[in-house]
Structure formats: structure tokens, C-alpha cells
C-alpha atoms as a printed R data frame, in Angstrom:
    type eleno elety resid chain resno       x       y       z
1   ATOM     1    CA   MET     A     1 -80.955   0.239 -62.864
2   ATOM     2    CA   MET     A     2 -82.885  -3.033 -62.699
3   ATOM     3    CA   LYS     A     3 -79.944  -4.908 -64.252
4   ATOM     4    CA   ARG     A     4 -77.821  -4.024 -61.219
5   ATOM     5    CA   PHE     A     5 -80.570  -4.410 -58.628
6   ATOM     6    CA   ILE     A     6 -81.411  -8.097 -59.217
7   ATOM     7    CA   PRO     A     7 -77.801  -9.412 -59.015
8   ATOM     8    CA   LEU     A     8 -77.210  -7.245 -55.961
9   ATOM     9    CA   MET     A     9 -80.305  -8.698 -54.253
10  ATOM    10    CA   LEU     A    10 -79.127 -12.232 -55.047
11  ATOM    11    CA   ILE     A    11 -75.747 -11.518 -53.486
12  ATOM    12    CA   VAL     A    12 -77.408 -10.077 -50.374
13  ATOM    13    CA   ALA     A    13 -79.810 -13.055 -50.105
14  ATOM    14    CA   MET     A    14 -77.115 -15.753 -50.465
15  ATOM    15    CA   PRO     A    15 -76.117 -15.914 -46.765
16  ATOM    16    CA   ALA     A    16 -79.754 -16.382 -45.745
17  ATOM    17    CA   LEU     A    17 -80.203 -19.185 -48.265
18  ATOM    18    CA   ALA     A    18 -77.035 -20.931 -47.069
19  ATOM    19    CA   ALA     A    19 -77.824 -20.608 -43.332
20  ATOM    20    CA   ASP     A    20 -77.844 -23.648 -41.050
21  ATOM    21    CA   PRO     A    21 -81.235 -25.237 -40.425
22  ATOM    22    CA   ALA     A    22 -83.119 -24.086 -37.351
23  ATOM    23    CA   PRO     A    23 -82.630 -26.042 -34.099
24  ATOM    24    CA   GLY     A    24 -85.044 -28.950 -33.891
25  ATOM    25    CA   THR     A    25 -85.172 -29.514 -37.642
26  ATOM    26    CA   ARG     A    26 -85.530 -33.252 -38.303
27  ATOM    27    CA   PHE     A    27 -83.629 -35.085 -40.999
28  ATOM    28    CA   ARG     A    28 -84.212 -38.589 -42.259
29  ATOM    29    CA   VAL     A    29 -81.221 -40.621 -43.365
30  ATOM    30    CA   ASP     A    30 -82.024 -43.891 -45.051
31  ATOM    31    CA   VAL     A    31 -79.508 -46.730 -44.926
32  ATOM    32    CA   SER     A    32 -79.719 -47.103 -48.692
33  ATOM    33    CA   ASP     A    33 -78.444 -43.511 -49.050
34  ATOM    34    CA   LEU     A    34 -75.221 -44.309 -47.159
35  ATOM    35    CA   PRO     A    35 -72.074 -45.619 -48.857
36  ATOM    36    CA   ALA     A    36 -71.274 -49.298 -48.452
37  ATOM    37    CA   PRO     A    37 -68.892 -50.231 -45.617
38  ATOM    38    CA   PHE     A    38 -65.243 -49.824 -46.611
39  ATOM    39    CA   ALA     A    39 -66.248 -48.006 -49.826
40  ATOM    40    CA   THR     A    40 -63.483 -45.487 -49.176
41  ATOM    41    CA   PRO     A    41 -60.101 -45.866 -47.475
42  ATOM    42    CA   SER     A    42 -59.927 -45.030 -43.793
43  ATOM    43    CA   ALA     A    43 -58.512 -41.666 -42.835
44  ATOM    44    CA   ALA     A    44 -55.560 -41.531 -40.469
45  ATOM    45    CA   ASN     A    45 -54.070 -38.500 -38.820
46  ATOM    46    CA   PRO     A    46 -51.666 -39.721 -36.137
47  ATOM    47    CA   ALA     A    47 -49.770 -37.310 -33.937
48  ATOM    48    CA   ASP     A    48 -46.146 -36.607 -34.778
49  ATOM    49    CA   VAL     A    49 -43.633 -37.679 -32.146
50  ATOM    50    CA   VAL     A    50 -41.340 -34.757 -31.415
51  ATOM    51    CA   ALA     A    51 -38.079 -35.140 -29.516
52  ATOM    52    CA   ARG     A    52 -37.754 -33.132 -26.323
53  ATOM    53    CA   PRO     A    53 -35.500 -30.125 -26.887
54  ATOM    54    CA   PRO     A    54 -32.216 -30.117 -24.962
55  ATOM    55    CA   GLY     A    55 -32.543 -28.463 -21.590
56  ATOM    56    CA   ALA     A    56 -36.349 -28.617 -21.581
57  ATOM    57    CA   GLY     A    57 -37.934 -28.994 -18.180
58  ATOM    58    CA   LEU     A    58 -40.680 -27.823 -15.909
59  ATOM    59    CA   LYS     A    59 -40.943 -24.134 -15.112
60  ATOM    60    CA   LEU     A    60 -42.164 -23.906 -11.548
61  ATOM    61    CA   PRO     A    61 -43.102 -20.869  -9.473
62  ATOM    62    CA   PRO     A    62 -40.506 -19.710  -6.930
63  ATOM    63    CA   GLY     A    63 -40.439 -21.985  -3.879
64  ATOM    64    CA   TRP     A    64 -42.057 -24.937  -5.647
65  ATOM    65    CA   ARG     A    65 -40.335 -28.227  -6.463
66  ATOM    66    CA   ALA     A    66 -41.256 -31.294  -8.490
67  ATOM    67    CA   THR     A    67 -40.342 -34.862  -7.567
68  ATOM    68    CA   LEU     A    68 -40.969 -38.172  -9.285
69  ATOM    69    CA   PHE     A    69 -43.773 -39.868  -7.331
70  ATOM    70    CA   ALA     A    70 -43.637 -43.210  -9.182
71  ATOM    71    CA   SER     A    71 -42.038 -44.760 -12.246
72  ATOM    72    CA   GLY     A    72 -42.402 -48.009 -14.145
73  ATOM    73    CA   LEU     A    73 -46.071 -47.502 -14.958
74  ATOM    74    CA   ASP     A    74 -47.157 -48.854 -18.328
75  ATOM    75    CA   HIS     A    75 -49.328 -46.441 -20.329
76  ATOM    76    CA   PRO     A    76 -50.959 -44.686 -17.357
77  ATOM    77    CA   ARG     A    77 -54.143 -43.112 -18.685
78  ATOM    78    CA   ASN     A    78 -55.841 -41.589 -15.668
79  ATOM    79    CA   LEU     A    79 -55.383 -41.314 -11.935
80  ATOM    80    CA   LEU     A    80 -57.496 -40.714  -8.874
81  ATOM    81    CA   VAL     A    81 -56.276 -39.568  -5.455
82  ATOM    82    CA   LEU     A    82 -58.181 -41.570  -2.837
83  ATOM    83    CA   ALA     A    83 -59.325 -40.387   0.603
84  ATOM    84    CA   ASP     A    84 -56.261 -41.983   2.263
85  ATOM    85    CA   ASN     A    85 -53.960 -40.024  -0.144
86  ATOM    86    CA   SER     A    86 -53.016 -43.139  -2.081
87  ATOM    87    CA   VAL     A    87 -53.196 -42.847  -5.861
88  ATOM    88    CA   LEU     A    88 -55.150 -45.195  -8.111
89  ATOM    89    CA   VAL     A    89 -53.697 -45.373 -11.643
90  ATOM    90    CA   ALA     A    90 -55.422 -46.885 -14.680
91  ATOM    91    CA   GLU     A    91 -52.809 -48.554 -16.892
92  ATOM    92    CA   GLN     A    92 -54.575 -48.929 -20.206
93  ATOM    93    CA   ARG     A    93 -52.162 -51.081 -22.185
94  ATOM    94    CA   PHE     A    94 -52.323 -54.057 -19.819
95  ATOM    95    CA   ASP     A    95 -55.867 -53.434 -18.525
96  ATOM    96    CA   ARG     A    96 -54.941 -53.109 -14.888
97  ATOM    97    CA   LEU     A    97 -55.318 -50.761 -11.934
98  ATOM    98    CA   THR     A    98 -52.389 -49.907  -9.695
99  ATOM    99    CA   ARG     A    99 -52.640 -48.352  -6.235
100 ATOM   100    CA   LEU     A   100 -49.593 -46.302  -5.187
101 ATOM   101    CA   VAL     A   101 -49.028 -45.524  -1.507
102 ATOM   102    CA   ASP     A   102 -46.611 -42.994   0.013
103 ATOM   103    CA   GLY     A   103 -46.324 -44.522   3.489
104 ATOM   104    CA   ASP     A   104 -43.648 -42.223   4.939
105 ATOM   105    CA   GLY     A   105 -44.895 -38.921   3.466
106 ATOM   106    CA   ASP     A   106 -41.732 -38.090   1.508
107 ATOM   107    CA   GLY     A   107 -43.620 -37.584  -1.782
108 ATOM   108    CA   ILE     A   108 -42.427 -40.851  -3.340
109 ATOM   109    CA   ALA     A   109 -44.592 -43.972  -3.630
110 ATOM   110    CA   ASP     A   110 -43.231 -46.672  -1.315
111 ATOM   111    CA   SER     A   111 -45.560 -49.509  -2.251
112 ATOM   112    CA   ARG     A   112 -47.815 -50.534  -5.090
113 ATOM   113    CA   THR     A   113 -50.639 -53.012  -5.418
114 ATOM   114    CA   THR     A   114 -51.759 -54.097  -8.876
115 ATOM   115    CA   TRP     A   115 -55.102 -55.572  -9.875
116 ATOM   116    CA   PRO     A   116 -54.873 -57.145 -13.341
117 ATOM   117    CA   GLN     A   117 -57.505 -58.371 -15.773
118 ATOM   118    CA   PHE     A   118 -59.715 -55.340 -16.177
119 ATOM   119    CA   ARG     A   119 -61.220 -54.686 -19.584
120 ATOM   120    CA   ARG     A   120 -60.535 -51.346 -21.273
121 ATOM   121    CA   THR     A   121 -59.147 -49.577 -18.252
122 ATOM   122    CA   PHE     A   122 -59.755 -45.948 -19.230
123 ATOM   123    CA   GLY     A   123 -59.871 -44.391 -15.789
124 ATOM   124    CA   PRO     A   124 -61.138 -44.689 -12.250
125 ATOM   125    CA   GLU     A   125 -64.113 -42.584 -11.266
């Protein structure tokens, strides 16, 4: 009986022994314990580029329509609709902000103003 009891208790206790440390537990990591810089090759996991299937498009609810507001933007990363309904676009590749204005209300940008020479243009806030 005892021969079965001890292994069974070890199996039952294993999850408790392997549990994550309690919140607030402090750990000390010393620089000498870390691997040297570039000790291992860098990992890369880029996204696969997949071609758009033929006939793919937007599926809109009945009565809705989609129009192209602006084109010719270079790597737009983020946008912000301003109080005057113009749109501020952060173009990351060339570190610039572009303001798009729909002056006649037809849903297409009629004018654009570009401010170059920003650093790391990730998005307007």
C-alpha cells in the first residue's frame, strides 16, 4: 500500500511545486548571469505576404458604400480626424505628417498639406 501511496502523492504535489511565484516576488538578475551580446543569432519571424484572392473586396451592410478618400500616401501608419473634419496622417517611412482636407464634402480629399522632417512618425495623438 505504501509503495503506491508515495508515488501517487508526488504526482499530486507536482503542480503545486511547479506553480508560478506569488505576485510581488522579487528576483535578482545579475549582469554576469546574462549571455554576452550577440552570443546567439537573432530570431526573425516576418509576416508572409499573401496575394489578394481574385474577387476579394469589402463586404458592407446594405445601404453602405465605400469610397477612396485619398491615395498616394507612403506607409501611412496612423490617422487622426481633427475637429474641422480634416484628417492628419502619419507617414512613417518618410517621417512626415500629411493633412488631408475634403473641402467640398464629397468624401474625397481635395487638398493635402505635408510637413516633413519629423523623427519616427508613429502617429498623431
